[in-house]
mmCIF file with all atom_site columns, C-alpha atoms in Angstrom:
data_model
loop_
_atom_site.group_PDB
_atom_site.id
_atom_site.type_symbol
_atom_site.label_atom_id
_atom_site.label_alt_id
_atom_site.label_comp_id
_atom_site.label_asym_id
_atom_site.label_entity_id
_atom_site.label_seq_id
_atom_site.pdbx_PDB_ins_code
_atom_site.Cartn_x
_atom_site.Cartn_y
_atom_site.Cartn_z
_atom_site.occupancy
_atom_site.B_iso_or_equiv
_atom_site.pdbx_formal_charge
_atom_site.auth_seq_id
_atom_site.auth_comp_id
_atom_site.auth_asym_id
_atom_site.auth_atom_id
_atom_site.pdbx_PDB_model_num
ATOM 1   C CA . MET A 1 1   ? -251.103 1.786   -10.830 1.00 48.00 ? 21  MET A CA 1
ATOM 2   C CA . PHE A 1 2   ? -254.599 0.862   -9.609  1.00 52.00 ? 22  PHE A CA 1
ATOM 3   C CA . ASP A 1 3   ? -255.978 3.621   -12.034 1.00 55.00 ? 23  ASP A CA 1
ATOM 4   C CA . PRO A 1 4   ? -258.424 1.581   -13.882 1.00 56.00 ? 24  PRO A CA 1
ATOM 5   C CA . ALA A 1 5   ? -258.341 3.641   -17.072 1.00 55.00 ? 25  ALA A CA 1
ATOM 6   C CA . LEU A 1 6   ? -254.417 2.868   -17.615 1.00 52.00 ? 26  LEU A CA 1
ATOM 7   C CA . SER A 1 7   ? -253.858 0.416   -21.014 1.00 54.00 ? 27  SER A CA 1
ATOM 8   C CA . THR A 1 8   ? -251.753 -2.234  -20.463 1.00 58.00 ? 28  THR A CA 1
ATOM 9   C CA . ALA A 1 9   ? -248.076 -0.774  -21.578 1.00 59.00 ? 29  ALA A CA 1
ATOM 10  C CA . PRO A 1 10  ? -248.327 2.016   -18.876 1.00 61.00 ? 30  PRO A CA 1
ATOM 11  C CA . PHE A 1 11  ? -249.756 -0.614  -16.308 1.00 50.00 ? 31  PHE A CA 1
ATOM 12  C CA . GLU A 1 12  ? -246.577 -2.545  -17.090 1.00 56.00 ? 32  GLU A CA 1
ATOM 13  C CA . ALA A 1 13  ? -244.336 0.253   -16.187 1.00 58.00 ? 33  ALA A CA 1
ATOM 14  C CA . ALA A 1 14  ? -246.125 1.462   -12.925 1.00 57.00 ? 34  ALA A CA 1
ATOM 15  C CA . ALA A 1 15  ? -246.410 -2.394  -11.713 1.00 54.00 ? 35  ALA A CA 1
ATOM 16  C CA . ALA A 1 16  ? -242.446 -2.755  -12.506 1.00 56.00 ? 36  ALA A CA 1
ATOM 17  C CA . GLY A 1 17  ? -241.817 0.640   -10.578 1.00 61.00 ? 37  GLY A CA 1
ATOM 18  C CA . TRP A 1 18  ? -243.377 -0.644  -7.767  1.00 49.00 ? 38  TRP A CA 1
ATOM 19  C CA . ARG A 1 19  ? -241.418 -3.320  -7.457  1.00 52.00 ? 39  ARG A CA 1
ATOM 20  C CA . ALA A 1 20  ? -238.443 -2.418  -8.086  1.00 57.00 ? 40  ALA A CA 1
ATOM 21  C CA . ALA A 1 21  ? -238.931 0.649   -4.807  1.00 61.00 ? 41  ALA A CA 1
ATOM 22  C CA . ARG A 1 22  ? -240.824 -2.239  -2.302  1.00 58.00 ? 42  ARG A CA 1
ATOM 23  C CA . LEU A 1 23  ? -239.160 -5.277  -3.354  1.00 52.00 ? 43  LEU A CA 1
ATOM 24  C CA . SER A 1 24  ? -235.526 -6.958  -2.290  1.00 60.00 ? 44  SER A CA 1
ATOM 25  C CA . PRO A 1 25  ? -233.121 -7.560  -4.879  1.00 59.00 ? 45  PRO A CA 1
ATOM 26  C CA . ASN A 1 26  ? -234.087 -11.158 -4.010  1.00 58.00 ? 46  ASN A CA 1
ATOM 27  C CA . ALA A 1 27  ? -237.508 -10.535 -4.541  1.00 60.00 ? 47  ALA A CA 1
ATOM 28  C CA . LEU A 1 28  ? -237.186 -8.543  -7.704  1.00 58.00 ? 48  LEU A CA 1
ATOM 29  C CA . ALA A 1 29  ? -235.662 -12.066 -9.410  1.00 56.00 ? 49  ALA A CA 1
ATOM 30  C CA . THR A 1 30  ? -238.167 -14.128 -7.702  1.00 59.00 ? 50  THR A CA 1
ATOM 31  C CA . VAL A 1 31  ? -240.843 -12.564 -9.616  1.00 58.00 ? 51  VAL A CA 1
ATOM 32  C CA . LYS A 1 32  ? -238.723 -12.369 -12.631 1.00 56.00 ? 52  LYS A CA 1
ATOM 33  C CA . VAL A 1 33  ? -238.318 -16.018 -12.807 1.00 58.00 ? 53  VAL A CA 1
ATOM 34  C CA . LEU A 1 34  ? -241.626 -16.370 -12.295 1.00 57.00 ? 54  LEU A CA 1
ATOM 35  C CA . GLN A 1 35  ? -242.384 -14.304 -15.212 1.00 59.00 ? 55  GLN A CA 1
ATOM 36  C CA . VAL A 1 36  ? -240.515 -16.546 -17.065 1.00 56.00 ? 56  VAL A CA 1
ATOM 37  C CA . ALA A 1 37  ? -242.861 -19.591 -16.010 1.00 54.00 ? 57  ALA A CA 1
ATOM 38  C CA . ALA A 1 38  ? -245.973 -18.203 -17.347 1.00 55.00 ? 58  ALA A CA 1
ATOM 39  C CA . ALA A 1 39  ? -244.493 -17.491 -20.057 1.00 56.00 ? 59  ALA A CA 1
ATOM 40  C CA . GLY A 1 40  ? -244.442 -21.082 -20.883 1.00 56.00 ? 60  GLY A CA 1
ATOM 41  C CA . SER A 1 41  ? -242.691 -23.966 -22.449 1.00 60.00 ? 61  SER A CA 1
ATOM 42  C CA . LYS A 1 42  ? -242.050 -22.019 -26.137 1.00 72.00 ? 62  LYS A CA 1
ATOM 43  C CA . SER A 1 43  ? -240.205 -19.778 -24.639 1.00 80.00 ? 63  SER A CA 1
ATOM 44  C CA . LYS A 1 44  ? -236.001 -19.485 -24.233 1.00 89.00 ? 64  LYS A CA 1
ATOM 45  C CA . VAL A 1 45  ? -234.995 -19.156 -21.085 1.00 91.00 ? 65  VAL A CA 1
ATOM 46  C CA . PRO A 1 46  ? -232.133 -16.122 -20.693 1.00 92.00 ? 66  PRO A CA 1
ATOM 47  C CA . VAL A 1 47  ? -229.913 -16.466 -17.559 1.00 93.00 ? 67  VAL A CA 1
ATOM 48  C CA . THR A 1 48  ? -228.413 -13.263 -15.672 1.00 93.00 ? 68  THR A CA 1
ATOM 49  C CA . LEU A 1 49  ? -225.094 -14.651 -13.840 1.00 92.00 ? 69  LEU A CA 1
ATOM 50  C CA . PRO A 1 50  ? -223.653 -13.588 -10.715 1.00 91.00 ? 70  PRO A CA 1
ATOM 51  C CA . SER A 1 51  ? -221.391 -11.250 -12.502 1.00 88.00 ? 71  SER A CA 1
ATOM 52  C CA . GLY A 1 52  ? -223.707 -9.457  -14.692 1.00 91.00 ? 72  GLY A CA 1
ATOM 53  C CA . GLU A 1 53  ? -223.316 -11.764 -17.936 1.00 90.00 ? 73  GLU A CA 1
ATOM 54  C CA . GLY A 1 54  ? -225.869 -13.351 -19.692 1.00 91.00 ? 74  GLY A CA 1
ATOM 55  C CA . ARG A 1 55  ? -226.567 -16.587 -20.757 1.00 90.00 ? 75  ARG A CA 1
ATOM 56  C CA . VAL A 1 56  ? -229.437 -18.183 -22.971 1.00 90.00 ? 76  VAL A CA 1
ATOM 57  C CA . MET A 1 57  ? -230.918 -21.627 -22.438 1.00 91.00 ? 77  MET A CA 1
ATOM 58  C CA . ALA A 1 58  ? -233.645 -23.390 -24.059 1.00 90.00 ? 78  ALA A CA 1
ATOM 59  C CA . PRO A 1 59  ? -236.876 -22.913 -23.594 1.00 90.00 ? 79  PRO A CA 1
ATOM 60  C CA . GLY A 1 60  ? -238.231 -25.482 -20.918 1.00 90.00 ? 80  GLY A CA 1
ATOM 61  C CA . LEU A 1 61  ? -239.073 -26.761 -17.356 1.00 92.00 ? 81  LEU A CA 1
ATOM 62  C CA . SER A 1 62  ? -235.481 -27.074 -16.676 1.00 93.00 ? 82  SER A CA 1
ATOM 63  C CA . SER A 1 63  ? -233.420 -24.508 -17.747 1.00 92.00 ? 83  SER A CA 1
ATOM 64  C CA . VAL A 1 64  ? -236.427 -22.117 -15.169 1.00 93.00 ? 84  VAL A CA 1
ATOM 65  C CA . ILE A 1 65  ? -235.048 -24.375 -12.548 1.00 95.00 ? 85  ILE A CA 1
ATOM 66  C CA . THR A 1 66  ? -231.933 -23.457 -13.605 1.00 95.00 ? 86  THR A CA 1
ATOM 67  C CA . LYS A 1 67  ? -231.887 -19.372 -13.867 1.00 95.00 ? 87  LYS A CA 1
ATOM 68  C CA . ALA A 1 68  ? -234.309 -20.050 -10.297 1.00 96.00 ? 88  ALA A CA 1
ATOM 69  C CA . VAL A 1 69  ? -230.896 -22.326 -9.167  1.00 97.00 ? 89  VAL A CA 1
ATOM 70  C CA . VAL A 1 70  ? -228.437 -19.374 -10.506 1.00 96.00 ? 90  VAL A CA 1
ATOM 71  C CA . GLU A 1 71  ? -230.388 -15.723 -9.880  1.00 96.00 ? 91  GLU A CA 1
ATOM 72  C CA . VAL A 1 72  ? -232.617 -16.840 -6.075  1.00 96.00 ? 92  VAL A CA 1
ATOM 73  C CA . PHE A 1 73  ? -231.036 -19.529 -4.552  1.00 96.00 ? 93  PHE A CA 1
ATOM 74  C CA . ALA A 1 74  ? -227.104 -18.593 -5.511  1.00 96.00 ? 94  ALA A CA 1
ATOM 75  C CA . PRO A 1 75  ? -227.479 -14.818 -3.459  1.00 95.00 ? 95  PRO A CA 1
ATOM 76  C CA . ARG A 1 76  ? -229.617 -16.047 -1.127  1.00 95.00 ? 96  ARG A CA 1
ATOM 77  C CA . PHE A 1 77  ? -227.993 -19.091 0.268   1.00 95.00 ? 97  PHE A CA 1
ATOM 78  C CA . LEU A 1 78  ? -224.045 -18.272 -0.609  1.00 95.00 ? 98  LEU A CA 1
ATOM 79  C CA . THR A 1 79  ? -221.677 -15.614 0.300   1.00 93.00 ? 99  THR A CA 1
ATOM 80  C CA . ASN A 1 80  ? -219.666 -15.024 -2.903  1.00 93.00 ? 100 ASN A CA 1
ATOM 81  C CA . PRO A 1 81  ? -221.089 -17.369 -5.671  1.00 94.00 ? 101 PRO A CA 1
ATOM 82  C CA . ALA A 1 82  ? -219.722 -17.405 -8.805  1.00 92.00 ? 102 ALA A CA 1
ATOM 83  C CA . VAL A 1 83  ? -221.029 -19.971 -11.553 1.00 92.00 ? 103 VAL A CA 1
ATOM 84  C CA . VAL A 1 84  ? -218.624 -22.760 -12.862 1.00 91.00 ? 104 VAL A CA 1
ATOM 85  C CA . TRP A 1 85  ? -220.471 -24.983 -14.178 1.00 90.00 ? 105 TRP A CA 1
ATOM 86  C CA . ILE A 1 86  ? -224.343 -25.186 -16.699 1.00 92.00 ? 106 ILE A CA 1
ATOM 87  C CA . SER A 1 87  ? -225.508 -27.387 -18.990 1.00 88.00 ? 107 SER A CA 1
ATOM 88  C CA . GLU A 1 88  ? -229.102 -28.659 -20.735 1.00 82.00 ? 108 GLU A CA 1
ATOM 89  C CA . SER A 1 89  ? -230.227 -31.404 -22.030 1.00 73.00 ? 109 SER A CA 1
ATOM 90  C CA . GLY A 1 90  ? -228.752 -33.133 -24.522 1.00 63.00 ? 110 GLY A CA 1
ATOM 91  C CA . HIS A 1 91  ? -225.037 -33.331 -23.017 1.00 61.00 ? 111 HIS A CA 1
ATOM 92  C CA . LYS A 1 92  ? -224.756 -28.820 -24.232 1.00 75.00 ? 112 LYS A CA 1
ATOM 93  C CA . VAL A 1 93  ? -222.457 -26.839 -22.160 1.00 76.00 ? 113 VAL A CA 1
ATOM 94  C CA . VAL A 1 94  ? -223.886 -23.007 -21.901 1.00 76.00 ? 114 VAL A CA 1
ATOM 95  C CA . GLU A 1 95  ? -221.136 -22.321 -19.241 1.00 79.00 ? 115 GLU A CA 1
ATOM 96  C CA . LYS A 1 96  ? -218.492 -23.242 -18.227 1.00 79.00 ? 116 LYS A CA 1
ATOM 97  C CA . HIS A 1 97  ? -215.585 -21.182 -16.590 1.00 80.00 ? 117 HIS A CA 1
ATOM 98  C CA . ASP A 1 98  ? -212.474 -22.843 -18.061 1.00 77.00 ? 118 ASP A CA 1
ATOM 99  C CA . ALA A 1 99  ? -209.930 -20.713 -15.869 1.00 77.00 ? 119 ALA A CA 1
ATOM 100 C CA . LEU A 1 100 ? -211.201 -21.412 -13.063 1.00 79.00 ? 120 LEU A CA 1
ATOM 101 C CA . LEU A 1 101 ? -211.664 -25.300 -13.753 1.00 81.00 ? 121 LEU A CA 1
ATOM 102 C CA . HIS A 1 102 ? -208.136 -25.148 -15.092 1.00 80.00 ? 122 HIS A CA 1
ATOM 103 C CA . SER A 1 103 ? -206.617 -23.679 -12.029 1.00 81.00 ? 123 SER A CA 1
ATOM 104 C CA . LEU A 1 104 ? -208.480 -25.823 -9.545  1.00 81.00 ? 124 LEU A CA 1
ATOM 105 C CA . GLY A 1 105 ? -207.731 -28.757 -11.547 1.00 84.00 ? 125 GLY A CA 1
ATOM 106 C CA . VAL A 1 106 ? -211.716 -30.027 -11.547 1.00 85.00 ? 126 VAL A CA 1
ATOM 107 C CA . LYS A 1 107 ? -211.123 -32.204 -14.316 1.00 84.00 ? 127 LYS A CA 1
ATOM 108 C CA . ILE A 1 108 ? -215.195 -32.861 -16.154 1.00 81.00 ? 128 ILE A CA 1
ATOM 109 C CA . ASP A 1 109 ? -215.585 -35.929 -18.461 1.00 75.00 ? 129 ASP A CA 1
ATOM 110 C CA . PRO A 1 110 ? -219.095 -34.215 -20.455 1.00 70.00 ? 130 PRO A CA 1
ATOM 111 C CA . GLY A 1 111 ? -218.861 -38.234 -21.175 1.00 71.00 ? 131 GLY A CA 1
ATOM 112 C CA . LYS A 1 112 ? -219.048 -40.279 -17.826 1.00 75.00 ? 132 LYS A CA 1
ATOM 113 C CA . LEU A 1 113 ? -220.261 -37.148 -15.496 1.00 80.00 ? 133 LEU A CA 1
ATOM 114 C CA . LEU A 1 114 ? -221.806 -33.787 -16.362 1.00 82.00 ? 134 LEU A CA 1
ATOM 115 C CA . PRO A 1 115 ? -223.030 -32.418 -13.267 1.00 86.00 ? 135 PRO A CA 1
ATOM 116 C CA . ASP A 1 116 ? -226.654 -29.763 -14.493 1.00 92.00 ? 136 ASP A CA 1
ATOM 117 C CA . VAL A 1 117 ? -224.302 -26.940 -12.538 1.00 95.00 ? 137 VAL A CA 1
ATOM 118 C CA . ILE A 1 118 ? -221.438 -26.637 -10.113 1.00 94.00 ? 138 ILE A CA 1
ATOM 119 C CA . LEU A 1 119 ? -221.311 -23.217 -8.312  1.00 95.00 ? 139 LEU A CA 1
ATOM 120 C CA . ALA A 1 120 ? -218.567 -21.794 -6.320  1.00 92.00 ? 140 ALA A CA 1
ATOM 121 C CA . ASP A 1 121 ? -219.171 -19.948 -2.883  1.00 93.00 ? 141 ASP A CA 1
ATOM 122 C CA . THR A 1 122 ? -215.175 -18.352 -3.482  1.00 88.00 ? 142 THR A CA 1
ATOM 123 C CA . ALA A 1 123 ? -215.981 -16.836 0.287   1.00 85.00 ? 143 ALA A CA 1
ATOM 124 C CA . ALA A 1 124 ? -213.004 -17.591 2.621   1.00 79.00 ? 144 ALA A CA 1
ATOM 125 C CA . ASP A 1 125 ? -212.768 -21.736 1.979   1.00 86.00 ? 145 ASP A CA 1
ATOM 126 C CA . LEU A 1 126 ? -213.954 -22.412 -0.712  1.00 90.00 ? 146 LEU A CA 1
ATOM 127 C CA . LEU A 1 127 ? -217.540 -24.530 -1.065  1.00 93.00 ? 147 LEU A CA 1
ATOM 128 C CA . PHE A 1 128 ? -217.786 -26.058 -3.955  1.00 93.00 ? 148 PHE A CA 1
ATOM 129 C CA . LEU A 1 129 ? -221.946 -26.459 -4.814  1.00 95.00 ? 149 LEU A CA 1
ATOM 130 C CA . PHE A 1 130 ? -222.815 -29.008 -7.781  1.00 96.00 ? 150 PHE A CA 1
ATOM 131 C CA . VAL A 1 131 ? -227.138 -29.208 -8.717  1.00 97.00 ? 151 VAL A CA 1
ATOM 132 C CA . GLU A 1 132 ? -229.166 -31.957 -9.765  1.00 96.00 ? 152 GLU A CA 1
ATOM 133 C CA . VAL A 1 133 ? -232.166 -29.790 -11.423 1.00 96.00 ? 153 VAL A CA 1
ATOM 134 C CA . VAL A 1 134 ? -235.033 -32.056 -11.426 1.00 96.00 ? 154 VAL A CA 1
ATOM 135 C CA . ALA A 1 135 ? -237.494 -31.458 -13.346 1.00 94.00 ? 155 ALA A CA 1
ATOM 136 C CA . THR A 1 136 ? -238.472 -34.913 -14.804 1.00 92.00 ? 156 THR A CA 1
ATOM 137 C CA . GLU A 1 137 ? -235.880 -37.182 -12.625 1.00 91.00 ? 157 GLU A CA 1
ATOM 138 C CA . GLY A 1 138 ? -231.893 -36.988 -12.459 1.00 93.00 ? 158 GLY A CA 1
ATOM 139 C CA . PRO A 1 139 ? -231.415 -35.714 -8.048  1.00 96.00 ? 159 PRO A CA 1
ATOM 140 C CA . VAL A 1 140 ? -228.530 -36.262 -6.390  1.00 96.00 ? 160 VAL A CA 1
ATOM 141 C CA . HIS A 1 141 ? -228.726 -40.078 -5.033  1.00 96.00 ? 161 HIS A CA 1
ATOM 142 C CA . GLU A 1 142 ? -225.979 -41.940 -3.192  1.00 95.00 ? 162 GLU A CA 1
ATOM 143 C CA . GLU A 1 143 ? -223.656 -42.884 -6.486  1.00 95.00 ? 163 GLU A CA 1
ATOM 144 C CA . ARG A 1 144 ? -224.151 -39.503 -7.865  1.00 94.00 ? 164 ARG A CA 1
ATOM 145 C CA . ARG A 1 145 ? -222.651 -37.835 -5.178  1.00 95.00 ? 165 ARG A CA 1
ATOM 146 C CA . ASN A 1 146 ? -220.093 -40.184 -4.775  1.00 94.00 ? 166 ASN A CA 1
ATOM 147 C CA . GLY A 1 147 ? -219.350 -39.849 -7.862  1.00 93.00 ? 167 GLY A CA 1
ATOM 148 C CA . LEU A 1 148 ? -219.572 -35.923 -7.457  1.00 93.00 ? 168 LEU A CA 1
ATOM 149 C CA . LEU A 1 149 ? -217.715 -35.731 -4.341  1.00 94.00 ? 169 LEU A CA 1
ATOM 150 C CA . LYS A 1 150 ? -214.923 -38.029 -5.982  1.00 92.00 ? 170 LYS A CA 1
ATOM 151 C CA . LEU A 1 151 ? -214.145 -34.472 -8.664  1.00 90.00 ? 171 LEU A CA 1
ATOM 152 C CA . ILE A 1 152 ? -212.880 -32.658 -5.752  1.00 90.00 ? 172 ILE A CA 1
ATOM 153 C CA . THR A 1 153 ? -211.195 -34.757 -4.281  1.00 94.00 ? 173 THR A CA 1
ATOM 154 C CA . GLU A 1 154 ? -209.210 -35.778 -7.165  1.00 91.00 ? 174 GLU A CA 1
ATOM 155 C CA . ALA A 1 155 ? -207.971 -32.246 -7.311  1.00 91.00 ? 175 ALA A CA 1
ATOM 156 C CA . GLY A 1 156 ? -207.133 -31.857 -3.980  1.00 92.00 ? 176 GLY A CA 1
ATOM 157 C CA . PHE A 1 157 ? -209.788 -30.639 -2.152  1.00 93.00 ? 177 PHE A CA 1
ATOM 158 C CA . ARG A 1 158 ? -211.435 -32.025 1.354   1.00 93.00 ? 178 ARG A CA 1
ATOM 159 C CA . PRO A 1 159 ? -214.777 -34.014 1.339   1.00 93.00 ? 179 PRO A CA 1
ATOM 160 C CA . GLU A 1 160 ? -216.260 -30.827 3.497   1.00 92.00 ? 180 GLU A CA 1
ATOM 161 C CA . GLN A 1 161 ? -215.613 -28.717 0.872   1.00 94.00 ? 181 GLN A CA 1
ATOM 162 C CA . ALA A 1 162 ? -218.800 -29.641 -1.375  1.00 93.00 ? 182 ALA A CA 1
ATOM 163 C CA . ALA A 1 163 ? -222.326 -29.460 -1.028  1.00 94.00 ? 183 ALA A CA 1
ATOM 164 C CA . PHE A 1 164 ? -224.741 -31.377 -2.995  1.00 96.00 ? 184 PHE A CA 1
ATOM 165 C CA . LEU A 1 165 ? -228.161 -30.045 -4.337  1.00 97.00 ? 185 LEU A CA 1
ATOM 166 C CA . SER A 1 166 ? -231.439 -31.122 -6.453  1.00 98.00 ? 186 SER A CA 1
ATOM 167 C CA . ALA A 1 167 ? -233.214 -28.567 -7.044  1.00 98.00 ? 187 ALA A CA 1
ATOM 168 C CA . PHE A 1 168 ? -237.293 -28.516 -8.214  1.00 97.00 ? 188 PHE A CA 1
ATOM 169 C CA . GLN A 1 169 ? -239.740 -25.915 -9.064  1.00 95.00 ? 189 GLN A CA 1
ATOM 170 C CA . SER A 1 170 ? -241.664 -27.419 -6.054  1.00 95.00 ? 190 SER A CA 1
ATOM 171 C CA . ARG A 1 171 ? -243.015 -30.051 -3.521  1.00 96.00 ? 191 ARG A CA 1
ATOM 172 C CA . THR A 1 172 ? -246.179 -30.583 -4.920  1.00 96.00 ? 192 THR A CA 1
ATOM 173 C CA . HIS A 1 173 ? -244.500 -31.193 -8.362  1.00 95.00 ? 193 HIS A CA 1
ATOM 174 C CA . ALA A 1 174 ? -244.332 -34.237 -9.750  1.00 96.00 ? 194 ALA A CA 1
ATOM 175 C CA . ALA A 1 175 ? -240.304 -34.998 -9.776  1.00 96.00 ? 195 ALA A CA 1
ATOM 176 C CA . PHE A 1 176 ? -240.570 -33.235 -6.362  1.00 97.00 ? 196 PHE A CA 1
ATOM 177 C CA . LYS A 1 177 ? -242.952 -36.724 -4.761  1.00 96.00 ? 197 LYS A CA 1
ATOM 178 C CA . LYS A 1 178 ? -241.210 -39.229 -7.563  1.00 97.00 ? 198 LYS A CA 1
ATOM 179 C CA . VAL A 1 179 ? -237.554 -39.051 -6.626  1.00 97.00 ? 199 VAL A CA 1
ATOM 180 C CA . VAL A 1 180 ? -238.061 -37.791 -2.816  1.00 97.00 ? 200 VAL A CA 1
ATOM 181 C CA . ALA A 1 181 ? -237.409 -41.053 -1.313  1.00 96.00 ? 201 ALA A CA 1
ATOM 182 C CA . SER A 1 182 ? -234.086 -41.234 -3.120  1.00 96.00 ? 202 SER A CA 1
ATOM 183 C CA . LEU A 1 183 ? -232.233 -38.001 -2.620  1.00 97.00 ? 203 LEU A CA 1
ATOM 184 C CA . ALA A 1 184 ? -228.394 -38.746 -0.948  1.00 96.00 ? 204 ALA A CA 1
ATOM 185 C CA . TRP A 1 185 ? -228.324 -38.201 3.168   1.00 92.00 ? 205 TRP A CA 1
ATOM 186 C CA . GLY A 1 186 ? -225.722 -35.581 3.477   1.00 90.00 ? 206 GLY A CA 1
ATOM 187 C CA . SER A 1 187 ? -227.688 -33.449 0.309   1.00 94.00 ? 207 SER A CA 1
ATOM 188 C CA . PHE A 1 188 ? -230.144 -30.815 0.065   1.00 95.00 ? 208 PHE A CA 1
ATOM 189 C CA . ALA A 1 189 ? -233.120 -29.499 -2.144  1.00 97.00 ? 209 ALA A CA 1
ATOM 190 C CA . TRP A 1 190 ? -234.520 -26.404 -2.612  1.00 97.00 ? 210 TRP A CA 1
ATOM 191 C CA . CYS A 1 191 ? -237.724 -24.993 -5.050  1.00 97.00 ? 211 CYS A CA 1
ATOM 192 C CA . PHE A 1 192 ? -238.244 -22.387 -5.963  1.00 92.00 ? 212 PHE A CA 1
ATOM 193 C CA . SER A 1 193 ? -241.328 -22.190 -5.124  1.00 93.00 ? 213 SER A CA 1
ATOM 194 C CA . GLU A 1 194 ? -240.161 -21.363 -1.591  1.00 94.00 ? 214 GLU A CA 1
ATOM 195 C CA . PRO A 1 195 ? -237.273 -19.701 -2.221  1.00 94.00 ? 215 PRO A CA 1
ATOM 196 C CA . ASP A 1 196 ? -235.769 -18.847 1.614   1.00 94.00 ? 216 ASP A CA 1
ATOM 197 C CA . HIS A 1 197 ? -236.379 -22.210 2.002   1.00 95.00 ? 217 HIS A CA 1
ATOM 198 C CA . LEU A 1 198 ? -233.346 -25.416 2.937   1.00 94.00 ? 218 LEU A CA 1
ATOM 199 C CA . ILE A 1 199 ? -234.421 -28.532 3.251   1.00 94.00 ? 219 ILE A CA 1
ATOM 200 C CA . ALA A 1 200 ? -231.160 -30.376 4.890   1.00 90.00 ? 220 ALA A CA 1
ATOM 201 C CA . PHE A 1 201 ? -230.838 -34.481 4.856   1.00 89.00 ? 221 PHE A CA 1
ATOM 202 C CA . ASP A 1 202 ? -228.179 -34.665 6.869   1.00 76.00 ? 222 ASP A CA 1
ATOM 203 C CA . GLY A 1 203 ? -228.027 -38.227 7.727   1.00 65.00 ? 223 GLY A CA 1
ATOM 204 C CA . LEU A 1 204 ? -225.624 -37.502 10.972  1.00 64.00 ? 224 LEU A CA 1
ATOM 205 C CA . ARG A 1 205 ? -226.632 -36.240 14.591  1.00 62.00 ? 225 ARG A CA 1
ATOM 206 C CA . PRO A 1 206 ? -225.368 -32.728 14.853  1.00 60.00 ? 226 PRO A CA 1
ATOM 207 C CA . ALA A 1 207 ? -222.506 -33.099 18.673  1.00 62.00 ? 227 ALA A CA 1
ATOM 208 C CA . GLY A 1 208 ? -224.653 -32.772 21.529  1.00 61.00 ? 228 GLY A CA 1
ATOM 209 C CA . VAL A 1 209 ? -227.530 -33.609 19.925  1.00 64.00 ? 229 VAL A CA 1
ATOM 210 C CA . SER A 1 210 ? -229.668 -36.921 21.375  1.00 65.00 ? 230 SER A CA 1
ATOM 211 C CA . ARG A 1 211 ? -233.725 -35.686 21.425  1.00 71.00 ? 231 ARG A CA 1
ATOM 212 C CA . LEU A 1 212 ? -235.833 -33.435 19.081  1.00 67.00 ? 232 LEU A CA 1
ATOM 213 C CA . ARG A 1 213 ? -236.234 -31.305 21.779  1.00 68.00 ? 233 ARG A CA 1
ATOM 214 C CA . ASP A 1 214 ? -232.301 -30.289 20.745  1.00 67.00 ? 234 ASP A CA 1
ATOM 215 C CA . PHE A 1 215 ? -233.841 -29.487 17.682  1.00 67.00 ? 235 PHE A CA 1
ATOM 216 C CA . VAL A 1 216 ? -235.897 -27.220 18.665  1.00 69.00 ? 236 VAL A CA 1
ATOM 217 C CA . PRO A 1 217 ? -235.535 -23.547 20.799  1.00 65.00 ? 237 PRO A CA 1
ATOM 218 C CA . LEU A 1 218 ? -237.944 -23.817 23.316  1.00 62.00 ? 238 LEU A CA 1
ATOM 219 C CA . THR A 1 219 ? -238.549 -19.961 25.115  1.00 56.00 ? 239 THR A CA 1
ATOM 220 C CA . ARG A 1 220 ? -239.371 -20.706 28.354  1.00 55.00 ? 240 ARG A CA 1
ATOM 221 C CA . PRO A 1 221 ? -242.134 -18.101 29.189  1.00 53.00 ? 241 PRO A CA 1
ATOM 222 C CA . GLU A 1 222 ? -240.596 -15.889 32.879  1.00 54.00 ? 242 GLU A CA 1
#
């Protein structure tokens, strides 16, 4: 692969083979997202659902972050992920799992409340993850969290079966700096630039935790 005589096409083929042989599926997904992001704002964004089906979203950072949520975040942090809903700017619904929404009794009125992404973890006790994609603004703040939570409690699910995520490009991006102070307690933040890390705005103190050291497992030297 490092042969200086390789032309562009053979080099790209060699690089793809190297990545396939040495990178995990999650790492490969991250590479694909970064490649789409590097392509610029004029290219349409292909999104591969957990089922293997494909969708195409409009050009732009919001679509790139959505792609990262579906292809990178979901397999990293959910056990058995499914995409229930994807929308993009202009109130366009890209993916809507009508059969699943109907069977679960979840009713979404796009005129009142339009989530960016809804994921479901179908392993064991069903978990809904409501995702707000933040390219400029529009994170999960308190009012937004309460409105999204109402969607599933009205369908008969328990509040603890809902989780809330604000997704960003990076912690250094202007959008993150702009809205981080408004993120709701009881929600999470994730940046596709650091895909293995999840920021928890817990708001609750776990049982038995009363001091900072209770959060930090200290290894005592023998």
